[in-house]
PDB file of C-alpha atoms and ligand atoms in Angstrom:
ATOM      1  CA  MET A   1      -0.809  18.801   3.489  1.00 80.00           C
ATOM      2  CA  ARG A   2      -1.075  15.056   2.885  1.00 95.00           C
ATOM      3  CA  ARG A   3       1.398  13.455   0.522  1.00 96.00           C
ATOM      4  CA  LYS A   4       0.028  12.249  -2.816  1.00 98.00           C
ATOM      5  CA  ILE A   5       1.465   8.813  -3.525  1.00 98.00           C
ATOM      6  CA  VAL A   6       1.255   6.343  -6.390  1.00 98.00           C
ATOM      7  CA  ALA A   7       2.991   3.013  -5.826  1.00 98.00           C
ATOM      8  CA  GLY A   8       3.243   0.061  -8.181  1.00 98.00           C
ATOM      9  CA  ASN A   9       2.959  -3.377  -6.600  1.00 98.00           C
ATOM     10  CA  TRP A  10       4.567  -5.693  -9.115  1.00 98.00           C
ATOM     11  CA  LYS A  11       3.613  -8.804  -7.102  1.00 98.00           C
ATOM     12  CA  MET A  12       5.418 -11.932  -8.419  1.00 98.00           C
ATOM     13  CA  ASN A  13       6.018 -10.583 -11.919  1.00 98.00           C
ATOM     14  CA  LEU A  14       9.037  -9.736 -14.110  1.00 98.00           C
ATOM     15  CA  ASP A  15      12.493 -11.287 -14.290  1.00 98.00           C
ATOM     16  CA  ALA A  16      15.667  -9.238 -13.753  1.00 98.00           C
ATOM     17  CA  ALA A  17      15.895  -7.977 -17.331  1.00 98.00           C
ATOM     18  CA  ALA A  18      12.217  -7.031 -17.453  1.00 98.00           C
ATOM     19  CA  SER A  19      12.483  -5.275 -14.092  1.00 98.00           C
ATOM     20  CA  LYS A  20      15.395  -3.175 -15.324  1.00 98.00           C
ATOM     21  CA  GLU A  21      13.577  -2.426 -18.570  1.00 98.00           C
ATOM     22  CA  LEU A  22      10.409  -1.283 -16.778  1.00 98.00           C
ATOM     23  CA  ILE A  23      12.326   1.043 -14.447  1.00 98.00           C
ATOM     24  CA  ASP A  24      14.253   2.460 -17.426  1.00 98.00           C
ATOM     25  CA  ALA A  25      10.967   3.046 -19.235  1.00 98.00           C
ATOM     26  CA  LEU A  26       9.462   4.710 -16.169  1.00 98.00           C
ATOM     27  CA  GLN A  27      12.454   6.993 -15.766  1.00 97.00           C
ATOM     28  CA  ALA A  28      11.985   8.090 -19.372  1.00 97.00           C
ATOM     29  CA  GLN A  29       8.412   9.237 -18.623  1.00 96.00           C
ATOM     30  CA  SER A  30       7.639  12.704 -17.326  1.00 95.00           C
ATOM     31  CA  LEU A  31       6.034  12.261 -13.917  1.00 97.00           C
ATOM     32  CA  ASN A  32       4.038  14.814 -11.924  1.00 97.00           C
ATOM     33  CA  PRO A  33       6.604  16.276  -9.478  1.00 96.00           C
ATOM     34  CA  ASP A  34       3.913  16.692  -6.790  1.00 97.00           C
ATOM     35  CA  VAL A  35       3.386  12.937  -6.543  1.00 98.00           C
ATOM     36  CA  THR A  36       5.589  10.551  -4.574  1.00 98.00           C
ATOM     37  CA  VAL A  37       6.191   7.620  -6.921  1.00 98.00           C
ATOM     38  CA  ALA A  38       7.419   4.171  -5.932  1.00 98.00           C
ATOM     39  CA  VAL A  39       7.666   0.648  -7.281  1.00 98.00           C
ATOM     40  CA  ALA A  40       7.595  -2.581  -5.284  1.00 99.00           C
ATOM     41  CA  PRO A  41       9.522  -5.258  -7.210  1.00 98.00           C
ATOM     42  CA  PRO A  42      10.054  -8.816  -5.917  1.00 98.00           C
ATOM     43  CA  PHE A  43      12.779  -9.173  -3.253  1.00 98.00           C
ATOM     44  CA  VAL A  44      15.436 -10.467  -5.665  1.00 98.00           C
ATOM     45  CA  HIS A  45      15.306  -7.277  -7.755  1.00 98.00           C
ATOM     46  CA  LEU A  46      15.311  -4.758  -4.885  1.00 98.00           C
ATOM     47  CA  GLY A  47      19.075  -4.178  -4.745  1.00 98.00           C
ATOM     48  CA  ALA A  48      19.327  -3.611  -8.488  1.00 98.00           C
ATOM     49  CA  ALA A  49      16.253  -1.369  -8.428  1.00 98.00           C
ATOM     50  CA  VAL A  50      17.738   0.773  -5.648  1.00 98.00           C
ATOM     51  CA  ALA A  51      20.966   1.195  -7.626  1.00 98.00           C
ATOM     52  CA  GLN A  52      19.055   1.953 -10.806  1.00 98.00           C
ATOM     53  CA  THR A  53      16.881   4.641  -9.200  1.00 98.00           C
ATOM     54  CA  GLN A  54      19.680   6.378  -7.255  1.00 95.00           C
ATOM     55  CA  ASN A  55      19.250   9.691  -9.046  1.00 90.00           C
ATOM     56  CA  SER A  56      15.584   9.557  -9.851  1.00 93.00           C
ATOM     57  CA  LYS A  57      12.329  10.408  -8.143  1.00 93.00           C
ATOM     58  CA  ILE A  58      11.223   6.771  -8.141  1.00 98.00           C
ATOM     59  CA  GLY A  59      11.332   5.101  -4.728  1.00 98.00           C
ATOM     60  CA  VAL A  60      11.787   1.382  -4.148  1.00 98.00           C
ATOM     61  CA  VAL A  61       9.510  -0.459  -1.739  1.00 98.00           C
ATOM     62  CA  ALA A  62       9.478  -4.083  -0.533  1.00 99.00           C
ATOM     63  CA  GLN A  63       6.305  -6.166  -0.813  1.00 99.00           C
ATOM     64  CA  ASN A  64       6.665  -7.869   2.555  1.00 98.00           C
ATOM     65  CA  MET A  65       9.116  -8.706   5.348  1.00 98.00           C
ATOM     66  CA  HIS A  66       9.389 -11.081   8.298  1.00 98.00           C
ATOM     67  CA  GLN A  67       8.757  -9.874  11.833  1.00 98.00           C
ATOM     68  CA  ALA A  68      11.861 -11.461  13.398  1.00 98.00           C
ATOM     69  CA  PRO A  69      15.265  -9.731  13.306  1.00 98.00           C
ATOM     70  CA  SER A  70      17.058 -12.870  12.061  1.00 98.00           C
ATOM     71  CA  GLY A  71      17.093 -16.611  12.577  1.00 98.00           C
ATOM     72  CA  ALA A  72      15.902 -19.953  11.270  1.00 98.00           C
ATOM     73  CA  PHE A  73      13.100 -18.748   8.984  1.00 98.00           C
ATOM     74  CA  THR A  74      14.016 -20.290   5.656  1.00 98.00           C
ATOM     75  CA  GLY A  75      12.964 -18.202   2.696  1.00 98.00           C
ATOM     76  CA  GLU A  76      12.219 -15.054   4.682  1.00 98.00           C
ATOM     77  CA  VAL A  77      13.699 -11.534   4.662  1.00 98.00           C
ATOM     78  CA  SER A  78      14.078  -9.245   7.696  1.00 98.00           C
ATOM     79  CA  ALA A  79      13.620  -5.498   8.086  1.00 98.00           C
ATOM     80  CA  SER A  80      17.327  -4.840   8.639  1.00 98.00           C
ATOM     81  CA  MET A  81      18.172  -6.767   5.459  1.00 98.00           C
ATOM     82  CA  LEU A  82      15.945  -4.357   3.563  1.00 98.00           C
ATOM     83  CA  THR A  83      17.466  -1.227   5.068  1.00 98.00           C
ATOM     84  CA  SER A  84      20.959  -2.644   4.488  1.00 98.00           C
ATOM     85  CA  ILE A  85      20.347  -2.503   0.736  1.00 98.00           C
ATOM     86  CA  GLY A  86      18.736   0.935   0.809  1.00 98.00           C
ATOM     87  CA  VAL A  87      15.043  -0.021   0.970  1.00 98.00           C
ATOM     88  CA  HIS A  88      13.241   2.165   3.502  1.00 98.00           C
ATOM     89  CA  THR A  89       9.568   1.328   2.950  1.00 98.00           C
ATOM     90  CA  THR A  90       7.619  -1.912   2.843  1.00 99.00           C
ATOM     91  CA  LEU A  91       4.094  -2.980   2.031  1.00 99.00           C
ATOM     92  CA  LEU A  92       2.508  -5.044   4.791  1.00 98.00           C
ATOM     93  CA  GLY A  93      -0.818  -6.836   4.993  1.00 98.00           C
ATOM     94  CA  HIS A  94      -1.581  -7.134   1.315  1.00 98.00           C
ATOM     95  CA  SER A  95      -4.736  -9.203   0.834  1.00 97.00           C
ATOM     96  CA  GLU A  96      -2.745 -11.840  -1.054  1.00 97.00           C
ATOM     97  CA  ARG A  97      -0.470 -12.223   1.981  1.00 98.00           C
ATOM     98  CA  ARG A  98      -3.523 -12.436   4.222  1.00 98.00           C
ATOM     99  CA  ALA A  99      -5.331 -14.958   1.993  1.00 96.00           C
ATOM    100  CA  TYR A 100      -2.538 -17.228   0.712  1.00 97.00           C
ATOM    101  CA  PHE A 101      -0.006 -16.942   3.540  1.00 98.00           C
ATOM    102  CA  HIS A 102      -2.458 -16.701   6.430  1.00 97.00           C
ATOM    103  CA  GLU A 103      -1.214 -13.371   7.735  1.00 98.00           C
ATOM    104  CA  THR A 104      -3.504 -12.270  10.552  1.00 98.00           C
ATOM    105  CA  ASP A 105      -4.002  -8.826  12.040  1.00 97.00           C
ATOM    106  CA  ALA A 106      -2.069  -9.972  15.130  1.00 98.00           C
ATOM    107  CA  LEU A 107       0.894 -11.079  13.026  1.00 98.00           C
ATOM    108  CA  LEU A 108       0.743  -7.871  11.017  1.00 98.00           C
ATOM    109  CA  ALA A 109       0.906  -5.821  14.219  1.00 98.00           C
ATOM    110  CA  LYS A 110       4.245  -7.561  14.950  1.00 98.00           C
ATOM    111  CA  LYS A 111       5.490  -6.932  11.423  1.00 99.00           C
ATOM    112  CA  VAL A 112       4.563  -3.254  11.705  1.00 99.00           C
ATOM    113  CA  ASP A 113       6.519  -2.994  14.964  1.00 98.00           C
ATOM    114  CA  ALA A 114       9.570  -4.695  13.450  1.00 98.00           C
ATOM    115  CA  ALA A 115       9.449  -2.384  10.438  1.00 99.00           C
ATOM    116  CA  LEU A 116       9.194   0.775  12.546  1.00 98.00           C
ATOM    117  CA  GLU A 117      11.902  -0.380  14.974  1.00 98.00           C
ATOM    118  CA  ASN A 118      14.210  -0.693  11.976  1.00 98.00           C
ATOM    119  CA  GLY A 119      13.337   2.713  10.574  1.00 98.00           C
ATOM    120  CA  LEU A 120      11.170   1.466   7.713  1.00 98.00           C
ATOM    121  CA  ASP A 121       8.016   3.254   6.621  1.00 98.00           C
ATOM    122  CA  VAL A 122       4.979   1.025   6.130  1.00 99.00           C
ATOM    123  CA  ILE A 123       2.277   1.019   3.489  1.00 99.00           C
ATOM    124  CA  PHE A 124      -0.355  -0.955   5.412  1.00 99.00           C
ATOM    125  CA  CYS A 125      -2.881  -2.727   3.169  1.00 98.00           C
ATOM    126  CA  PHE A 126      -6.324  -3.873   4.195  1.00 98.00           C
ATOM    127  CA  GLY A 127      -9.841  -4.179   2.787  1.00 98.00           C
ATOM    128  CA  GLU A 128     -12.944  -6.315   2.854  1.00 98.00           C
ATOM    129  CA  GLU A 129     -13.817  -9.375   0.792  1.00 95.00           C
ATOM    130  CA  LEU A 130     -16.814  -9.521  -1.516  1.00 94.00           C
ATOM    131  CA  GLU A 131     -18.960 -11.529   0.903  1.00 94.00           C
ATOM    132  CA  GLU A 132     -18.241  -9.030   3.643  1.00 96.00           C
ATOM    133  CA  ARG A 133     -19.402  -6.152   1.470  1.00 95.00           C
ATOM    134  CA  LYS A 134     -22.495  -8.083   0.412  1.00 92.00           C
ATOM    135  CA  SER A 135     -23.275  -8.661   4.088  1.00 95.00           C
ATOM    136  CA  ALA A 136     -22.771  -4.941   4.721  1.00 96.00           C
ATOM    137  CA  ILE A 137     -20.055  -5.542   7.317  1.00 97.00           C
ATOM    138  CA  HIS A 138     -17.303  -3.887   5.252  1.00 98.00           C
ATOM    139  CA  PHE A 139     -16.971  -0.881   7.558  1.00 98.00           C
ATOM    140  CA  ASP A 140     -16.663  -3.174  10.592  1.00 98.00           C
ATOM    141  CA  VAL A 141     -14.080  -5.356   8.845  1.00 98.00           C
ATOM    142  CA  VAL A 142     -11.919  -2.345   7.986  1.00 98.00           C
ATOM    143  CA  THR A 143     -12.294  -0.911  11.494  1.00 98.00           C
ATOM    144  CA  ARG A 144     -11.122  -4.240  12.939  1.00 98.00           C
ATOM    145  CA  GLN A 145      -8.152  -4.488  10.554  1.00 98.00           C
ATOM    146  CA  LEU A 146      -7.007  -0.995  11.551  1.00 98.00           C
ATOM    147  CA  THR A 147      -7.661  -1.573  15.236  1.00 98.00           C
ATOM    148  CA  ASP A 148      -5.860  -4.903  15.495  1.00 98.00           C
ATOM    149  CA  GLY A 149      -3.034  -4.082  13.092  1.00 98.00           C
ATOM    150  CA  LEU A 150      -2.222  -0.479  13.948  1.00 98.00           C
ATOM    151  CA  PHE A 151      -3.993   1.023  16.949  1.00 98.00           C
ATOM    152  CA  HIS A 152      -1.247  -0.023  19.351  1.00 98.00           C
ATOM    153  CA  LEU A 153       0.929   2.645  17.700  1.00 98.00           C
ATOM    154  CA  ASP A 154       1.381   6.076  19.223  1.00 98.00           C
ATOM    155  CA  ALA A 155       0.743   9.268  17.289  1.00 98.00           C
ATOM    156  CA  ALA A 156       4.445   9.820  16.489  1.00 98.00           C
ATOM    157  CA  GLN A 157       4.696   6.370  14.911  1.00 98.00           C
ATOM    158  CA  TRP A 158       1.827   7.188  12.553  1.00 98.00           C
ATOM    159  CA  LYS A 159       4.132   9.604  10.721  1.00 98.00           C
ATOM    160  CA  LYS A 160       5.707   6.450   9.229  1.00 98.00           C
ATOM    161  CA  ILE A 161       2.410   4.857   8.155  1.00 98.00           C
ATOM    162  CA  VAL A 162       0.572   5.130   4.847  1.00 98.00           C
ATOM    163  CA  LEU A 163      -2.744   3.296   4.494  1.00 98.00           C
ATOM    164  CA  ALA A 164      -3.843   1.444   1.380  1.00 98.00           C
ATOM    165  CA  TYR A 165      -7.511   0.474   1.233  1.00 98.00           C
ATOM    166  CA  GLU A 166      -7.838  -2.366  -1.248  1.00 98.00           C
ATOM    167  CA  PRO A 167     -11.249  -4.032  -1.410  1.00 97.00           C
ATOM    168  CA  VAL A 168     -10.430  -7.646  -2.255  1.00 95.00           C
ATOM    169  CA  TRP A 169     -13.256  -7.876  -4.797  1.00 94.00           C
ATOM    170  CA  ALA A 170     -11.646  -5.094  -6.841  1.00 92.00           C
ATOM    171  CA  ILE A 171      -8.116  -6.559  -6.972  1.00 90.00           C
ATOM    172  CA  GLY A 172      -7.154  -7.943 -10.353  1.00 86.00           C
ATOM    173  CA  THR A 173     -10.800  -8.305 -11.304  1.00 87.00           C
ATOM    174  CA  GLY A 174     -11.190  -5.278 -13.533  1.00 82.00           C
ATOM    175  CA  GLU A 175     -14.016  -4.262 -11.229  1.00 82.00           C
ATOM    176  CA  THR A 176     -13.055  -1.109  -9.400  1.00 87.00           C
ATOM    177  CA  ALA A 177     -14.809   0.485  -6.458  1.00 90.00           C
ATOM    178  CA  SER A 178     -16.800   3.451  -7.694  1.00 94.00           C
ATOM    179  CA  PRO A 179     -15.309   6.826  -6.743  1.00 96.00           C
ATOM    180  CA  GLU A 180     -18.217   7.169  -4.287  1.00 96.00           C
ATOM    181  CA  GLN A 181     -17.503   3.784  -2.688  1.00 96.00           C
ATOM    182  CA  ALA A 182     -13.825   4.658  -2.354  1.00 97.00           C
ATOM    183  CA  GLN A 183     -14.584   8.079  -0.878  1.00 98.00           C
ATOM    184  CA  GLU A 184     -17.144   6.637   1.547  1.00 98.00           C
ATOM    185  CA  MET A 185     -14.650   4.095   2.901  1.00 98.00           C
ATOM    186  CA  HIS A 186     -11.762   6.561   3.022  1.00 98.00           C
ATOM    187  CA  ALA A 187     -13.935   8.981   5.002  1.00 98.00           C
ATOM    188  CA  HIS A 188     -14.830   6.101   7.336  1.00 98.00           C
ATOM    189  CA  ILE A 189     -11.124   5.316   7.797  1.00 98.00           C
ATOM    190  CA  ARG A 190     -10.409   8.927   8.720  1.00 98.00           C
ATOM    191  CA  SER A 191     -13.290   9.015  11.192  1.00 98.00           C
ATOM    192  CA  VAL A 192     -12.053   5.824  12.877  1.00 98.00           C
ATOM    193  CA  LEU A 193      -8.584   7.392  13.135  1.00 98.00           C
ATOM    194  CA  ALA A 194     -10.036  10.619  14.540  1.00 98.00           C
ATOM    195  CA  ASN A 195     -11.949   8.624  17.178  1.00 98.00           C
ATOM    196  CA  GLN A 196      -8.935   6.616  18.227  1.00 98.00           C
ATOM    197  CA  TYR A 197      -6.411   9.475  18.053  1.00 98.00           C
ATOM    198  CA  ASP A 198      -7.499  12.946  16.991  1.00 98.00           C
ATOM    199  CA  ASN A 199      -8.587  14.859  13.942  1.00 98.00           C
ATOM    200  CA  GLU A 200      -5.135  16.254  13.243  1.00 97.00           C
ATOM    201  CA  LEU A 201      -3.671  12.755  12.956  1.00 98.00           C
ATOM    202  CA  ALA A 202      -6.626  11.546  10.879  1.00 98.00           C
ATOM    203  CA  GLN A 203      -6.213  14.425   8.438  1.00 98.00           C
ATOM    204  CA  GLY A 204      -2.463  13.885   8.133  1.00 98.00           C
ATOM    205  CA  VAL A 205      -2.356  10.226   7.099  1.00 98.00           C
ATOM    206  CA  SER A 206      -2.220   9.480   3.364  1.00 98.00           C
ATOM    207  CA  VAL A 207      -4.866   6.901   2.415  1.00 98.00           C
ATOM    208  CA  LEU A 208      -4.365   5.215  -0.966  1.00 98.00           C
ATOM    209  CA  TYR A 209      -6.942   3.266  -2.925  1.00 98.00           C
ATOM    210  CA  GLY A 210      -6.040   0.003  -4.682  1.00 97.00           C
ATOM    211  CA  GLY A 211      -8.012  -2.321  -6.914  1.00 96.00           C
ATOM    212  CA  SER A 212      -8.116  -2.211 -10.713  1.00 94.00           C
ATOM    213  CA  VAL A 213      -6.890   1.386 -10.962  1.00 96.00           C
ATOM    214  CA  LYS A 214      -6.203   2.134 -14.636  1.00 97.00           C
ATOM    215  CA  PRO A 215      -5.413   5.285 -16.642  1.00 97.00           C
ATOM    216  CA  ALA A 216      -9.124   5.467 -17.566  1.00 97.00           C
ATOM    217  CA  ASN A 217     -10.461   5.585 -14.001  1.00 96.00           C
ATOM    218  CA  ALA A 218      -7.559   7.057 -11.987  1.00 97.00           C
ATOM    219  CA  SER A 219      -8.415  10.744 -12.176  1.00 98.00           C
ATOM    220  CA  GLU A 220     -11.996  10.203 -11.034  1.00 97.00           C
ATOM    221  CA  ILE A 221     -10.854   8.119  -8.058  1.00 97.00           C
ATOM    222  CA  PHE A 222      -7.987  10.486  -7.172  1.00 98.00           C
ATOM    223  CA  SER A 223     -10.304  13.495  -7.307  1.00 97.00           C
ATOM    224  CA  GLN A 224     -12.160  12.249  -4.221  1.00 98.00           C
ATOM    225  CA  PRO A 225     -11.264  14.424  -1.216  1.00 98.00           C
ATOM    226  CA  ASP A 226     -10.086  11.570   1.035  1.00 98.00           C
ATOM    227  CA  VAL A 227      -8.214   9.587  -1.638  1.00 98.00           C
ATOM    228  CA  ASP A 228      -4.519  10.500  -1.622  1.00 98.00           C
ATOM    229  CA  GLY A 229      -3.294   8.199  -4.358  1.00 98.00           C
ATOM    230  CA  GLY A 230      -3.185   4.608  -5.428  1.00 98.00           C
ATOM    231  CA  LEU A 231      -1.569   1.234  -5.001  1.00 98.00           C
ATOM    232  CA  ILE A 232      -1.470  -0.159  -8.499  1.00 98.00           C
ATOM    233  CA  GLY A 233      -1.115  -3.803  -9.471  1.00 98.00           C
ATOM    234  CA  GLY A 234      -1.564  -4.856 -13.108  1.00 97.00           C
ATOM    235  CA  ALA A 235      -1.332  -1.379 -14.621  1.00 98.00           C
ATOM    236  CA  SER A 236       2.002  -0.727 -12.868  1.00 98.00           C
ATOM    237  CA  LEU A 237       3.665  -3.309 -15.130  1.00 98.00           C
ATOM    238  CA  ASN A 238       3.315  -0.964 -18.100  1.00 98.00           C
ATOM    239  CA  ALA A 239       5.384   2.240 -17.914  1.00 98.00           C
ATOM    240  CA  ALA A 240       3.019   4.375 -19.998  1.00 98.00           C
ATOM    241  CA  ASP A 241      -0.052   3.241 -18.037  1.00 98.00           C
ATOM    242  CA  PHE A 242       1.661   3.721 -14.687  1.00 98.00           C
ATOM    243  CA  ALA A 243       2.885   7.189 -15.692  1.00 98.00           C
ATOM    244  CA  ALA A 244      -0.623   8.087 -16.863  1.00 98.00           C
ATOM    245  CA  ILE A 245      -1.953   7.076 -13.439  1.00 98.00           C
ATOM    246  CA  VAL A 246       0.735   9.146 -11.662  1.00 98.00           C
ATOM    247  CA  ASN A 247      -0.186  12.089 -13.882  1.00 98.00           C
ATOM    248  CA  ALA A 248      -3.926  11.606 -13.310  1.00 97.00           C
ATOM    249  CA  PHE A 249      -3.775  13.909 -10.277  1.00 90.00           C
TER     250      PHE A 249
HETATM  251  P1  LIG B 301      -4.730  -4.523  -9.487  1.00 92.75           P
HETATM  252  O1  LIG B 301      -4.411  -3.078  -9.762  1.00 92.75           O
HETATM  253  O2  LIG B 301      -4.102  -5.466 -10.458  1.00 92.75           O
HETATM  254  O3  LIG B 301      -6.193  -4.740  -9.294  1.00 92.75           O
HETATM  255  O4  LIG B 301      -4.027  -4.865  -8.059  1.00 92.75           O
HETATM  256  C1  LIG B 301      -4.216  -4.028  -6.995  1.00 92.75           C
HETATM  257  C2  LIG B 301      -3.302  -4.446  -5.920  1.00 92.75           C
HETATM  258  O5  LIG B 301      -3.447  -5.508  -5.341  1.00 92.75           O
HETATM  259  C3  LIG B 301      -2.177  -3.559  -5.578  1.00 92.75           C
HETATM  260  O6  LIG B 301      -1.569  -3.973  -4.404  1.00 92.75           O
END
């Protein structure tokens, strides 16, 4: 059975005290034991977050990493630095990384390889922009992102991959994809995976939805057969809202 996952992407929010406070507040919530729960704080808080969540069900995920093992890349963080502090999963390919930091599918393929070589799991983010949906090329865009970013992997490596479909027009806008739009794209993603690999692999990969998921819309989105959870931005900064989303399954 596919894992149900709800992860909070904090983006560039919260100082050290607020990060600690939010994790404390989350640990005080009762969370559905069937759901894998994780938070992705900024790099500087990861070590403290790992220590703080040692005996809890909350996992700690990085938001990004560099593809090189080490070297003259001022301001960057490598995969082995993450594992050395107890972080074993990273987001890659978030639309904000693609848009503001010019991360291409080709670069992301290298980052994915570096993550896997270092034993990290990857939550691979992708999704179309508004213009692409308006031009009805959203399925092609997503197919290309998967193909160029991930289809060099073999079936065994896919056990370390979680997908997060995040239509750019739904991120931080308050406008969420309808449950039907999410389901339609998630089914497309699974059919592309089945074509490239096989049905067993396609049915085994968890595919999360992200983009303005809130307590009010989470259960409808999560009830879609091909939606296995969510990647939550704004609403993950509030413990009660995030817990309500986790418990929306
Ligand atoms: P919002 O939930 O704020 O729309 O952000 C979604 C997102 O980008 C998660 O990675």
